[in-house]
PDB file of C-alpha atoms in Angstrom:
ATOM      1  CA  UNK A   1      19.279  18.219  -0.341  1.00  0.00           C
ATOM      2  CA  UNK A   2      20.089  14.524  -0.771  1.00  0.00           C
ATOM      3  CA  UNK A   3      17.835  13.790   2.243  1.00  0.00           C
ATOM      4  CA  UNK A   4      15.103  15.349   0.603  1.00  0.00           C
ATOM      5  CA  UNK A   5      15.836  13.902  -3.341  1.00  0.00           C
ATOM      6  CA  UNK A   6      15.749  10.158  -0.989  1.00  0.00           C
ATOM      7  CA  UNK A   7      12.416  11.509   0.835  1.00  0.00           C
ATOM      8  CA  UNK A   8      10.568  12.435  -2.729  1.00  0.00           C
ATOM      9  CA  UNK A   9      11.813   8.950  -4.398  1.00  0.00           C
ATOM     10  CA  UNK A  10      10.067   6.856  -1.769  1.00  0.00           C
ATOM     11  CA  UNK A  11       7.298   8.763  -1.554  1.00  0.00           C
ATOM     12  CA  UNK A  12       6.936   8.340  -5.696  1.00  0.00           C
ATOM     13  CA  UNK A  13       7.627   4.698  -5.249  1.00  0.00           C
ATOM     14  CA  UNK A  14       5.002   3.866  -2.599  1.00  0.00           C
ATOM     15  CA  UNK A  15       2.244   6.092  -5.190  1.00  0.00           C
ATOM     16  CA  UNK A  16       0.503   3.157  -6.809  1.00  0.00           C
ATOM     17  CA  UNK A  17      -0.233   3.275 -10.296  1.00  0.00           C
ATOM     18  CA  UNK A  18      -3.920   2.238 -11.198  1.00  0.00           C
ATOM     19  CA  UNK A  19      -3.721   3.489 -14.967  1.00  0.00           C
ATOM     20  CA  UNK A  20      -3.678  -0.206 -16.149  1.00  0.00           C
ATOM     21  CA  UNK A  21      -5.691  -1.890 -13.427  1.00  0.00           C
ATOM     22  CA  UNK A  22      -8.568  -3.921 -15.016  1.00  0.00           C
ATOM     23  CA  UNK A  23      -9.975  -6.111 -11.834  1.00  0.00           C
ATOM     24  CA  UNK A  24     -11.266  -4.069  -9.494  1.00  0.00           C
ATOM     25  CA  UNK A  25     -12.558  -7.086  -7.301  1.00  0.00           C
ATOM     26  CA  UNK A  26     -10.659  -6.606  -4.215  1.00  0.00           C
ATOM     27  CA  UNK A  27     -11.451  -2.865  -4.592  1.00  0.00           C
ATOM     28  CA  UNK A  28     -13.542  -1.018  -3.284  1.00  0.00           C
ATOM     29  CA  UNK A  29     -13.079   3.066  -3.194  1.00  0.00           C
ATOM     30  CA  UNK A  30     -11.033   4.478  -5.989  1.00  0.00           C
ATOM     31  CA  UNK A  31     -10.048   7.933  -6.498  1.00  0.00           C
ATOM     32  CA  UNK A  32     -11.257   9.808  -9.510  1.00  0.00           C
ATOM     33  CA  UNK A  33      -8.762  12.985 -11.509  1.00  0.00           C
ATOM     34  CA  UNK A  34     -10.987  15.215 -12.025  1.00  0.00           C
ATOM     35  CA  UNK A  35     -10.556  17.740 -14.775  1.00  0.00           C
ATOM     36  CA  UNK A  36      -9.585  20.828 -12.378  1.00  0.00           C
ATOM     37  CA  UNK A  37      -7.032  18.559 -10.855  1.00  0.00           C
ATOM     38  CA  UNK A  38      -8.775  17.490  -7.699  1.00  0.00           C
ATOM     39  CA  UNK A  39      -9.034  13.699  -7.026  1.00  0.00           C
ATOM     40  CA  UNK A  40     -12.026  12.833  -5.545  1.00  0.00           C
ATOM     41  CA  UNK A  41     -13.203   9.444  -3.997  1.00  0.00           C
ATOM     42  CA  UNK A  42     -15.788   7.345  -5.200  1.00  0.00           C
ATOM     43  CA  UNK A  43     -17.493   3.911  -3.655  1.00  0.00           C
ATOM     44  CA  UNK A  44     -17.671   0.933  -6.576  1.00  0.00           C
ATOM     45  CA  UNK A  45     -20.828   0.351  -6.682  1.00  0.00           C
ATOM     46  CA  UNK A  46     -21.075  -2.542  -9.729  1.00  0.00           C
ATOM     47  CA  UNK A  47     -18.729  -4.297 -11.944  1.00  0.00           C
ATOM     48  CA  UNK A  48     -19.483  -5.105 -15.684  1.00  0.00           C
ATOM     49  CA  UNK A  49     -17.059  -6.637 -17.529  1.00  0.00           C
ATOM     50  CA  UNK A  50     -14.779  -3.591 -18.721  1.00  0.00           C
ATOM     51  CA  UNK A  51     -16.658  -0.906 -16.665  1.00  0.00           C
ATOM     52  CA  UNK A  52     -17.288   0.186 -12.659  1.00  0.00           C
ATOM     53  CA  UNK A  53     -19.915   1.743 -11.478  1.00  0.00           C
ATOM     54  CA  UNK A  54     -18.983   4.265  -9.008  1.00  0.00           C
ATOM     55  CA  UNK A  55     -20.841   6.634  -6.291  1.00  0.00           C
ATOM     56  CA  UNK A  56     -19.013   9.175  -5.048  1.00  0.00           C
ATOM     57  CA  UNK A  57     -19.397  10.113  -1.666  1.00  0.00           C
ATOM     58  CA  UNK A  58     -20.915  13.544  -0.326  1.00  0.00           C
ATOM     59  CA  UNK A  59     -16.930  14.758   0.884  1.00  0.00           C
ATOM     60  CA  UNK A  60     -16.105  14.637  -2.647  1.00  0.00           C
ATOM     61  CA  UNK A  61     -18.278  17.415  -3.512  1.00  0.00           C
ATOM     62  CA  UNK A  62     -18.865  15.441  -6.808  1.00  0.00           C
ATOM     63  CA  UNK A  63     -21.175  17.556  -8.295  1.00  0.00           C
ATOM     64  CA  UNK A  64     -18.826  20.984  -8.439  1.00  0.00           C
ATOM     65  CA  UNK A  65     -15.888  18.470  -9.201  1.00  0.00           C
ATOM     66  CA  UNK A  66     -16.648  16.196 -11.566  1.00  0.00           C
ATOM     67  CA  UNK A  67     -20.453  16.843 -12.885  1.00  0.00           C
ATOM     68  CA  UNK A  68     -22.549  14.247 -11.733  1.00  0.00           C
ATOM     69  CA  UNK A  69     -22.907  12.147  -8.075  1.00  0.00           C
ATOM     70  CA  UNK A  70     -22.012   8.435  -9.789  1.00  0.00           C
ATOM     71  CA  UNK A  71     -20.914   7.533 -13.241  1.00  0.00           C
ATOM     72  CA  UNK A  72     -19.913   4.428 -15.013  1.00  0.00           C
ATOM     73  CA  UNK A  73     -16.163   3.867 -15.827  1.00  0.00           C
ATOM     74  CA  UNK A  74     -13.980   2.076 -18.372  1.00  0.00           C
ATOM     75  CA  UNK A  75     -11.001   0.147 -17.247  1.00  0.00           C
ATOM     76  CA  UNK A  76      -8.072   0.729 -17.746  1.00  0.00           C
ATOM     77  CA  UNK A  77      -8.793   4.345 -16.684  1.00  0.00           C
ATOM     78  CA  UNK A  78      -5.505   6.674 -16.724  1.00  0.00           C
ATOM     79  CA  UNK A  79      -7.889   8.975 -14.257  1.00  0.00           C
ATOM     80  CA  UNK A  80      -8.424   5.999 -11.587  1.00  0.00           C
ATOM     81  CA  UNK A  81      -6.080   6.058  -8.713  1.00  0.00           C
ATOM     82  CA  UNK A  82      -6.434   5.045  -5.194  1.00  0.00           C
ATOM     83  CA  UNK A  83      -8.582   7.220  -3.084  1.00  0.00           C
ATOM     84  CA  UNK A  84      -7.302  10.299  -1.655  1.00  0.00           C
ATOM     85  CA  UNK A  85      -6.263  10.592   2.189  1.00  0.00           C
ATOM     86  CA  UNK A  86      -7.200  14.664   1.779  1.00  0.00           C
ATOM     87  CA  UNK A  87     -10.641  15.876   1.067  1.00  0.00           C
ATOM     88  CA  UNK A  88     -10.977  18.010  -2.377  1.00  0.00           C
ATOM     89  CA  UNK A  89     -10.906  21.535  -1.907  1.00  0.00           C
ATOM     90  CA  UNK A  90     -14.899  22.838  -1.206  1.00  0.00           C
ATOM     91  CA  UNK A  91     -16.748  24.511  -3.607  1.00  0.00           C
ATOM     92  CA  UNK A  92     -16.680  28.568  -3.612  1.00  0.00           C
ATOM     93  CA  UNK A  93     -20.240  29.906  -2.431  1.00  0.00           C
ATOM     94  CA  UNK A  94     -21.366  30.975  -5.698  1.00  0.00           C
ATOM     95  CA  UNK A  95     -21.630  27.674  -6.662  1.00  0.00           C
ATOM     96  CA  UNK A  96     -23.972  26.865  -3.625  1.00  0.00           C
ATOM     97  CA  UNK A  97     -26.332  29.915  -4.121  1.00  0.00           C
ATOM     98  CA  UNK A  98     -26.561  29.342  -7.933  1.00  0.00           C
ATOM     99  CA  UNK A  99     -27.662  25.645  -7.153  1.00  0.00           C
ATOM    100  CA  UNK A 100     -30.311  27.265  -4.914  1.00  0.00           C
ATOM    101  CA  UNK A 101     -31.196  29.227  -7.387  1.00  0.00           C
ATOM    102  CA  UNK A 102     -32.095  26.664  -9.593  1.00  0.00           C
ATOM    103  CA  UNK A 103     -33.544  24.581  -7.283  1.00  0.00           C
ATOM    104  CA  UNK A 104     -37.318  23.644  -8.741  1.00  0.00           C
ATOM    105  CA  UNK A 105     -38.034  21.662  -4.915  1.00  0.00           C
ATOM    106  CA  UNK A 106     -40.923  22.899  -4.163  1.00  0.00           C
ATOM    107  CA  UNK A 107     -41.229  24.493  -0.427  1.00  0.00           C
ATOM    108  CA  UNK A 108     -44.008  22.265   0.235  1.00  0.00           C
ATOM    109  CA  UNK A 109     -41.975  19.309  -0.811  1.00  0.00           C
ATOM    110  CA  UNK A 110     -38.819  19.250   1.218  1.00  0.00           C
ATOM    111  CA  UNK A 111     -35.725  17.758   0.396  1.00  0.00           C
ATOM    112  CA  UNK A 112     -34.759  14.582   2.304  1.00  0.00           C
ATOM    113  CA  UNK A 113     -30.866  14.219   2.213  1.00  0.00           C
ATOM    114  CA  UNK A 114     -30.154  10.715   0.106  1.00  0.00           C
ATOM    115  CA  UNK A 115     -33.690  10.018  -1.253  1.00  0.00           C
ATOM    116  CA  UNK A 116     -33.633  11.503  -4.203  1.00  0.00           C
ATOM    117  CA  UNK A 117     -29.853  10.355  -4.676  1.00  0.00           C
ATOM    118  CA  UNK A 118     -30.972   6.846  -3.777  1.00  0.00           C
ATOM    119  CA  UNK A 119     -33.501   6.878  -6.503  1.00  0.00           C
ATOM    120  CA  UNK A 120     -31.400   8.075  -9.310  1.00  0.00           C
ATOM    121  CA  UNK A 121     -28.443   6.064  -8.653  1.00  0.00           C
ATOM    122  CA  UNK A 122     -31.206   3.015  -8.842  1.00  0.00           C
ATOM    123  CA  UNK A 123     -32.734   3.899 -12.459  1.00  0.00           C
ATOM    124  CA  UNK A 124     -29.142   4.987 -14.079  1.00  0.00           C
ATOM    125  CA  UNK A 125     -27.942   1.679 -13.069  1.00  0.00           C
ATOM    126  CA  UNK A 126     -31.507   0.132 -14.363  1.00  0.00           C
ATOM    127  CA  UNK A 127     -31.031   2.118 -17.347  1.00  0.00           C
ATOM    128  CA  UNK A 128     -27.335   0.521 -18.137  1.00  0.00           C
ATOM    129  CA  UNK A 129     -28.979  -2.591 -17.791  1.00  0.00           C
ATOM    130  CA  UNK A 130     -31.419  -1.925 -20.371  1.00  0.00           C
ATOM    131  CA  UNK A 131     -33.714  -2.150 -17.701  1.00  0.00           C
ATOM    132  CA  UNK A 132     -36.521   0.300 -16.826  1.00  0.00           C
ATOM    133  CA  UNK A 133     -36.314   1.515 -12.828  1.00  0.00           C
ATOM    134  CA  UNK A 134     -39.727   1.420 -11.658  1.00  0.00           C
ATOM    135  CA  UNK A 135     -40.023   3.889  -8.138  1.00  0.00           C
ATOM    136  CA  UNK A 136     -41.199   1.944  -4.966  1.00  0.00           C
TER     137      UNK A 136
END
């Protein structure tokens, strides 16, 4: 029992506590509380000023998560932590078949993994730059 109280204090002492962190410089990969609980790990894409720019990465499963593949940030951020060494738990199927569902890809068209992703992340961060993304 005392073993174990000594075991949980060091592991809560060695959890670091990113609440307050403003530079993100040296940092690259955060991890992201989600609103179900799950903390999911993003790449920092861009820095401006008070605000990151962060892609999360296809393990996150980012888009049952948290809502959206990348998103910009204000720091401080009492949701920022360091990333994760577990994956999130995966979605349930019925999210997967209602996404195919509403997929409007045509079957002539097909998908290639990361294009599409590529080209949004590029005109939301054109777009917070009051910039307009023009597509190659």
């Amino acid at each position: 029992s005392e073993l174990q109280s000594q075991n949980e204090t060091e592991v809560t002492e060695n959890i670091q506590d990113w609440s307050n962190k403003t530079n993100y410089d040296d940092i690259t990969s955060i991890g992201y509380l989600c609103d179900n609980g799950e903390v999911i790990t993003g790449d920092i894409e861009r820095r401006n000023e008070n605000k990151i720019f962060v892609r999360f990465n296809a393990q996150s499963y980012a888009i049952y998560h948290y809502g959206s593949n990348y998103a910009w940030f204000t720091v401080p951020n009492d949701r920022i932590c360091p990333p994760p060494d577990t994956l999130p738990s995966r979605p349930p199927l019925t999210f997967h078949a209602s996404r195919l569902e509403n997929d409007t890809t045509s079957p002539s068209t097909p998908y290639i993994s990361g294009q599409d992703e590529d080209e949004d992340l590029a005109r939301a961060i054109a777009e917070s730059l009051g910039q307009t993304y023009v597509s190659r």
